[in-house]
mmCIF file of C-alpha atoms in Angstrom:
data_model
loop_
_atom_site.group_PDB
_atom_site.id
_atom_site.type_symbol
_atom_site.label_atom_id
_atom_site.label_comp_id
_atom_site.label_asym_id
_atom_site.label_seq_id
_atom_site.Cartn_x
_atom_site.Cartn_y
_atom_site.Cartn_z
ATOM 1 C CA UNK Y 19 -89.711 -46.975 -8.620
ATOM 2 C CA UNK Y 20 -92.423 -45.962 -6.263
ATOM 3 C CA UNK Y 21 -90.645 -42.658 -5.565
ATOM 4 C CA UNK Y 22 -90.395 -41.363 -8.845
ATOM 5 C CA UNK Y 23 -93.963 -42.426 -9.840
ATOM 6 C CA UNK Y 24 -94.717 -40.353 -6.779
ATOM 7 C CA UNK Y 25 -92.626 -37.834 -8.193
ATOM 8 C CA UNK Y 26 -94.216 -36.866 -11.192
ATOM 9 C CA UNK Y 27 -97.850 -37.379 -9.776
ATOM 10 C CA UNK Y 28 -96.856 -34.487 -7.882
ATOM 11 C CA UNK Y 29 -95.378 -32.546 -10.786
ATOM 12 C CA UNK Y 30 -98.628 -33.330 -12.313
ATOM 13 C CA UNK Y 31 -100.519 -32.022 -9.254
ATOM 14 C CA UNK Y 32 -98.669 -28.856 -9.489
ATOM 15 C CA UNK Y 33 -98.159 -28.136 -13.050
ATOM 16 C CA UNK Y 34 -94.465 -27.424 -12.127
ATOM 17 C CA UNK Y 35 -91.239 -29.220 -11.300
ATOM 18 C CA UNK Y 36 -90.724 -29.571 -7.970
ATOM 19 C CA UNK Y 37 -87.510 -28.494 -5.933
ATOM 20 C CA UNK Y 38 -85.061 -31.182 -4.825
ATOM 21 C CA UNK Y 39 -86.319 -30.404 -1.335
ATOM 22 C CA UNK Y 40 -89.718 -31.918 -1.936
ATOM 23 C CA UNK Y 41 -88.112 -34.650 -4.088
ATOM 24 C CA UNK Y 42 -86.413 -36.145 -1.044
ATOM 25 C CA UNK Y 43 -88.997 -35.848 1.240
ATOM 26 C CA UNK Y 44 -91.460 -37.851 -1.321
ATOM 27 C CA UNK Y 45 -88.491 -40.271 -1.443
ATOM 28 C CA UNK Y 46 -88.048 -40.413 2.051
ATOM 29 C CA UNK Y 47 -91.875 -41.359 2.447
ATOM 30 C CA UNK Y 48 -91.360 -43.977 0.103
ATOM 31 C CA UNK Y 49 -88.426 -45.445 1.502
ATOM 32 C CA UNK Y 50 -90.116 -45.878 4.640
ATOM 33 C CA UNK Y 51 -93.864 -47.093 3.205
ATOM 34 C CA UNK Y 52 -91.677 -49.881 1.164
ATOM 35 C CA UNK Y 53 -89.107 -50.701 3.928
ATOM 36 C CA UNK Y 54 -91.571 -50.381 6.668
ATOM 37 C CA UNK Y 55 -88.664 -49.238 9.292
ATOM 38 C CA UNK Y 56 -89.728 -46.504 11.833
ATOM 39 C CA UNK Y 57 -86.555 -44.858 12.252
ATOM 40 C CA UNK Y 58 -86.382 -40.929 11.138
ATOM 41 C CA UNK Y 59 -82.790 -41.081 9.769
ATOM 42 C CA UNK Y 60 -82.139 -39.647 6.347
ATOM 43 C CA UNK Y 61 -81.431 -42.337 3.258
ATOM 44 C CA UNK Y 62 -79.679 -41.837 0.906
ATOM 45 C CA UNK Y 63 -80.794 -41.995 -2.743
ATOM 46 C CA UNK Y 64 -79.705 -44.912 -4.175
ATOM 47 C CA UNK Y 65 -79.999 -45.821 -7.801
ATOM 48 C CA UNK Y 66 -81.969 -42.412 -8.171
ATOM 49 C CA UNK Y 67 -79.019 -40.478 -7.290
ATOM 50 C CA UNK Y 68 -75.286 -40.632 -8.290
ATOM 51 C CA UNK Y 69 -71.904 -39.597 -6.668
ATOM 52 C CA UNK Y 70 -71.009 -36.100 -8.278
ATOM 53 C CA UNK Y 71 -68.088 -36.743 -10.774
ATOM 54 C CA UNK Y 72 -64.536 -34.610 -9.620
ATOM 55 C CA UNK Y 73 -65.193 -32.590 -12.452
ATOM 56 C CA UNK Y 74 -68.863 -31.771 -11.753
ATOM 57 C CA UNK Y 75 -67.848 -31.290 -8.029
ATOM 58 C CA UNK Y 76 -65.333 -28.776 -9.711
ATOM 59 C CA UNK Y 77 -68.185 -26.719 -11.561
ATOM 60 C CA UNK Y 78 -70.119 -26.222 -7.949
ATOM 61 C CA UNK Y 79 -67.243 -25.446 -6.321
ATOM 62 C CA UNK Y 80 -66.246 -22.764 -9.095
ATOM 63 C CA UNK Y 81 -69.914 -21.822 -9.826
ATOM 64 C CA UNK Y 82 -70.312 -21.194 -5.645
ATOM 65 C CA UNK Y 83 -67.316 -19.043 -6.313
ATOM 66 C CA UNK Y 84 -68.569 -17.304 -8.978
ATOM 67 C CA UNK Y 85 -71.705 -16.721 -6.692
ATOM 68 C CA UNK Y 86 -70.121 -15.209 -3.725
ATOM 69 C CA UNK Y 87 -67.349 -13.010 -6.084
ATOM 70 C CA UNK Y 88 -70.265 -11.318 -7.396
ATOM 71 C CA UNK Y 89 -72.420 -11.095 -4.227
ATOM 72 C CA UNK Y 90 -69.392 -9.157 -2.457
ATOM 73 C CA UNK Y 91 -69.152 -7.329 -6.075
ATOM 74 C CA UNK Y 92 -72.433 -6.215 -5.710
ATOM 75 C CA UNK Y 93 -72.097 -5.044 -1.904
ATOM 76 C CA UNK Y 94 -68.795 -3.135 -2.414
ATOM 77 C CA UNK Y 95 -70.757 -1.470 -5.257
ATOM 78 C CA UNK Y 96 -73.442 -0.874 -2.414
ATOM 79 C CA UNK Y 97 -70.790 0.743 0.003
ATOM 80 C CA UNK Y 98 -69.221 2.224 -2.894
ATOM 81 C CA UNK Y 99 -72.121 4.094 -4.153
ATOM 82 C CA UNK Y 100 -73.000 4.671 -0.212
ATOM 83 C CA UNK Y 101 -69.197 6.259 0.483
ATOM 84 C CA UNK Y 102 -69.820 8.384 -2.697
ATOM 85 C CA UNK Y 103 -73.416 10.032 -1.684
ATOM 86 C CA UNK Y 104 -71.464 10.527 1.913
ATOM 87 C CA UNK Y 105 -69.026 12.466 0.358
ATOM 88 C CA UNK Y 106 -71.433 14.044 -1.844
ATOM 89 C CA UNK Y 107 -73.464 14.934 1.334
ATOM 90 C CA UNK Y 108 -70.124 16.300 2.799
ATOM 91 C CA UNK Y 109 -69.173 18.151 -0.007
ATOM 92 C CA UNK Y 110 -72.743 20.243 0.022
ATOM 93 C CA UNK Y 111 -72.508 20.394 3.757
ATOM 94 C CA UNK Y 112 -68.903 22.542 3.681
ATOM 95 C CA UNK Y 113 -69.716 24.723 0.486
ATOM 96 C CA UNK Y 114 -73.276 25.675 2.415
ATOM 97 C CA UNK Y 115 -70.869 26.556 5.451
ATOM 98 C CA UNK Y 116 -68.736 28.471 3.667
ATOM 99 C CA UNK Y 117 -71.289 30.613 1.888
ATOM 100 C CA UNK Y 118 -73.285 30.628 5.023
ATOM 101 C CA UNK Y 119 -69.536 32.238 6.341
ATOM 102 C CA UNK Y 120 -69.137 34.860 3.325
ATOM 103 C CA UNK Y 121 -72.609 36.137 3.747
ATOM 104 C CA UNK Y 122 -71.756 36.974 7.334
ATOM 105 C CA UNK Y 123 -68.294 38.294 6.519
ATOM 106 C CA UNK Y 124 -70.172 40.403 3.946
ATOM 107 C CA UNK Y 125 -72.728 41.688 6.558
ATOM 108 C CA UNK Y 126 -70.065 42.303 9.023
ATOM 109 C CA UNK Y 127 -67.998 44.195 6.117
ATOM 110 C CA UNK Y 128 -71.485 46.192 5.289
ATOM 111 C CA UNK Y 129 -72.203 46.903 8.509
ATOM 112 C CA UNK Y 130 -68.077 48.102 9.245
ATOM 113 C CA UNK Y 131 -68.234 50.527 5.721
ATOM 114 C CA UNK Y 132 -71.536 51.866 6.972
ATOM 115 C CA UNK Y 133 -70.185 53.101 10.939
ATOM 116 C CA UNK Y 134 -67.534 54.148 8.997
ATOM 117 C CA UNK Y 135 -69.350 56.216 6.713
ATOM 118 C CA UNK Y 136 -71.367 57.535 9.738
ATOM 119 C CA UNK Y 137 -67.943 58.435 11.761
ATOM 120 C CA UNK Y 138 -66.665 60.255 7.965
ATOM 121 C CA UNK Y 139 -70.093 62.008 7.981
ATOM 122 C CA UNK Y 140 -70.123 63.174 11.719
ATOM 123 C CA UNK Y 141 -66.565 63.984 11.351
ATOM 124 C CA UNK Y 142 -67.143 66.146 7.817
ATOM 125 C CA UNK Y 143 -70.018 68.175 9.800
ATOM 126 C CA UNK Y 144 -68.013 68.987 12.527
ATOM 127 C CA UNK Y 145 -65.727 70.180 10.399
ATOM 128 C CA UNK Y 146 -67.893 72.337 8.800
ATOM 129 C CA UNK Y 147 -69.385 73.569 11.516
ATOM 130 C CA UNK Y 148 -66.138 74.485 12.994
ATOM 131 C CA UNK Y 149 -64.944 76.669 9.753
ATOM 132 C CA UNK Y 150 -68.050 78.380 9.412
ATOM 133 C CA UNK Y 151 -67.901 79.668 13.192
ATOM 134 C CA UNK Y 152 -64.422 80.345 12.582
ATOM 135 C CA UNK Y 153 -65.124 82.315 9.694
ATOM 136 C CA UNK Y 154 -67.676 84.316 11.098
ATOM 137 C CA UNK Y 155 -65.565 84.667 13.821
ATOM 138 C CA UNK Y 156 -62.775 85.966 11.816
ATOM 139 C CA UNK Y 157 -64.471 87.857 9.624
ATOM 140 C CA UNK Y 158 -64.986 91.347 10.471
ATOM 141 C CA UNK Y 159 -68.023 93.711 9.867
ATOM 142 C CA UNK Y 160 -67.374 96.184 7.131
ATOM 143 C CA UNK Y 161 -68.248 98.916 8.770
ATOM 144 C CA UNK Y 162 -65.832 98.411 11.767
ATOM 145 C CA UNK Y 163 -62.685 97.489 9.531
ATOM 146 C CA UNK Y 164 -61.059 100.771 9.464
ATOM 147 C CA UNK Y 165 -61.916 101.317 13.326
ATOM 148 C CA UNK Y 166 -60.041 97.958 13.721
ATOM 149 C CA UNK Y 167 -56.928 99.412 11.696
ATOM 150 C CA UNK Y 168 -57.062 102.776 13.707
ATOM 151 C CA UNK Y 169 -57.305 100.554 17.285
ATOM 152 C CA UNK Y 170 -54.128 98.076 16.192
ATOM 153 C CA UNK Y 171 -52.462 101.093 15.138
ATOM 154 C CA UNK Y 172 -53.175 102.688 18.228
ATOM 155 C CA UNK Y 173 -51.986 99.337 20.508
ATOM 156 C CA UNK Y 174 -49.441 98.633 18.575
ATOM 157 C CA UNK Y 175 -47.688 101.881 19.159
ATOM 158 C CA UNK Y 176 -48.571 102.062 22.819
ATOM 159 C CA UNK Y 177 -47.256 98.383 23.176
ATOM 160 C CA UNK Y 178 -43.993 96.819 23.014
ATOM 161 C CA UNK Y 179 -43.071 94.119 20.805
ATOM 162 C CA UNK Y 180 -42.236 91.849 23.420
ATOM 163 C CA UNK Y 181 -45.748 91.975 24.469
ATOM 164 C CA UNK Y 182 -47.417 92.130 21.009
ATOM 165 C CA UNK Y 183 -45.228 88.865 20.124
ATOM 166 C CA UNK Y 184 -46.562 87.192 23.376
ATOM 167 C CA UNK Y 185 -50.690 88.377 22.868
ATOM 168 C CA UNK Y 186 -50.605 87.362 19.309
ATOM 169 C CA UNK Y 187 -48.939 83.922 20.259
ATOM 170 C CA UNK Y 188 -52.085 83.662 22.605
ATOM 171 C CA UNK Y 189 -54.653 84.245 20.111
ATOM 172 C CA UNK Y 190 -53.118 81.778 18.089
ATOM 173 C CA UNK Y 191 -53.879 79.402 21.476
ATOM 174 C CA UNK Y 192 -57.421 79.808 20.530
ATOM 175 C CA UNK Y 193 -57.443 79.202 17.491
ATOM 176 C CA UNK Y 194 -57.753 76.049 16.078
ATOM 177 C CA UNK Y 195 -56.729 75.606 12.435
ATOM 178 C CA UNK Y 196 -58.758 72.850 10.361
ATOM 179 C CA UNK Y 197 -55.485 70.979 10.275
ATOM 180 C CA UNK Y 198 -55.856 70.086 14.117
ATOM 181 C CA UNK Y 199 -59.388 69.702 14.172
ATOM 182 C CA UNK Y 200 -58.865 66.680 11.297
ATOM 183 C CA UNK Y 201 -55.764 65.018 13.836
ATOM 184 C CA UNK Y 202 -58.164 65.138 16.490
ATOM 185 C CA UNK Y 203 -61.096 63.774 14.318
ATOM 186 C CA UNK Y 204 -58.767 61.123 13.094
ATOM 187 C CA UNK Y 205 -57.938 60.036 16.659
ATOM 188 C CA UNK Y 206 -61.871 59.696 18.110
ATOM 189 C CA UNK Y 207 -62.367 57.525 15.166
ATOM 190 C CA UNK Y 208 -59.323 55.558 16.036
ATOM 191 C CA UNK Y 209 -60.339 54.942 19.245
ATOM 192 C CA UNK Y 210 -64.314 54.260 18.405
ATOM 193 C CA UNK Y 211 -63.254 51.840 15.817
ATOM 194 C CA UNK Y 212 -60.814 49.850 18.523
ATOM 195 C CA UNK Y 213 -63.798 49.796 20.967
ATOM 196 C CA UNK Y 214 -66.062 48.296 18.612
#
């Protein structure tokens, strides 16, 4: 009786209920003020408190159940919703690479088109060069053209074919025909675009 007059003084101390905690300490107090034994071991109850009932034993077994399902509920939500900002994370990480990797496959394939417009532009001057000098080389002064004919005519009688066949075949030696000059332009940038 002392105990639970204790009791609620202290609820009305606090202006709350008090936790079951406190409740048996206050009890345990008063067990030992009444009793007057020294000894520190924990009593039980008594009248105050009664032997749980199978089926109320049941309902704190089921409702401690309940508890813990949803606490590890909750944390594989946690790791769930961790895993998925992981893969999120991952997901960002590989499409950065990979655009990261086309941007430098698209400088590299800037940087390839623009030697190779500098090799096509090198190679188309040459080339031009080349048939220019060839046709001023080729082409003869007006003045001089029938002096030409009157000097061919003039070899050409004094020589023998046999000989005229082999001089011509050497001026053709010399001569380079815009045909070979592109082979040999195709080739250097062959070989320049293997070294690089």
């Amino acid at each position: 009786e002392n105990a639970v007059v204790k009791i609620a003084e202290k609820c009305e101390e606090k202006d709350t209920i008090i936790s079951n905690s406190e409740e048996n300490i206050i009890f345990q107090a008063t067990y030992k003020e009444s009793t007057g034994c020294k000894t520190s071991t924990v009593h039980g109850h008594g009248y105050m408190s009664t032997r749980p009932t199978e089926r109320a034993s049941m309902k704190d077994q089921l409702e401690e159940q309940a508890r813990a399902t949803v606490a590890a509920n909750q944390k594989n939500q946690e790791l769930q919703e961790h895993i998925e900002k992981l893969n999120d994370k991952l997901e960002n990480q590989e499409a950065e690479s990979e655009r990261k990797l086309e941007e430098k496959l698209q400088q590299f394939k800037e940087e390839e088109s623009r030697k190779i417009q500098a090799l096509r532009d090198e190679f188309m001057a040459a080339l031009q060069e080349n048939t220019q000098t060839t046709l001023a080389q080729t082409t003869p002064k007006s003045a001089s053209i029938p002096e030409a004919a009157k000097q061919v005519e003039i070899h050409a009688t004094k020589i023998p074919s046999s000989k005229a066949k082999r001089s011509l075949s050497q001026t053709n030696k010399n001569y380079i025909s815009s045909h070979n000059l592109m082979n040999a332009a195709v080739k250097c940038i062959r070989t320049r675009s293997q070294q690089v």
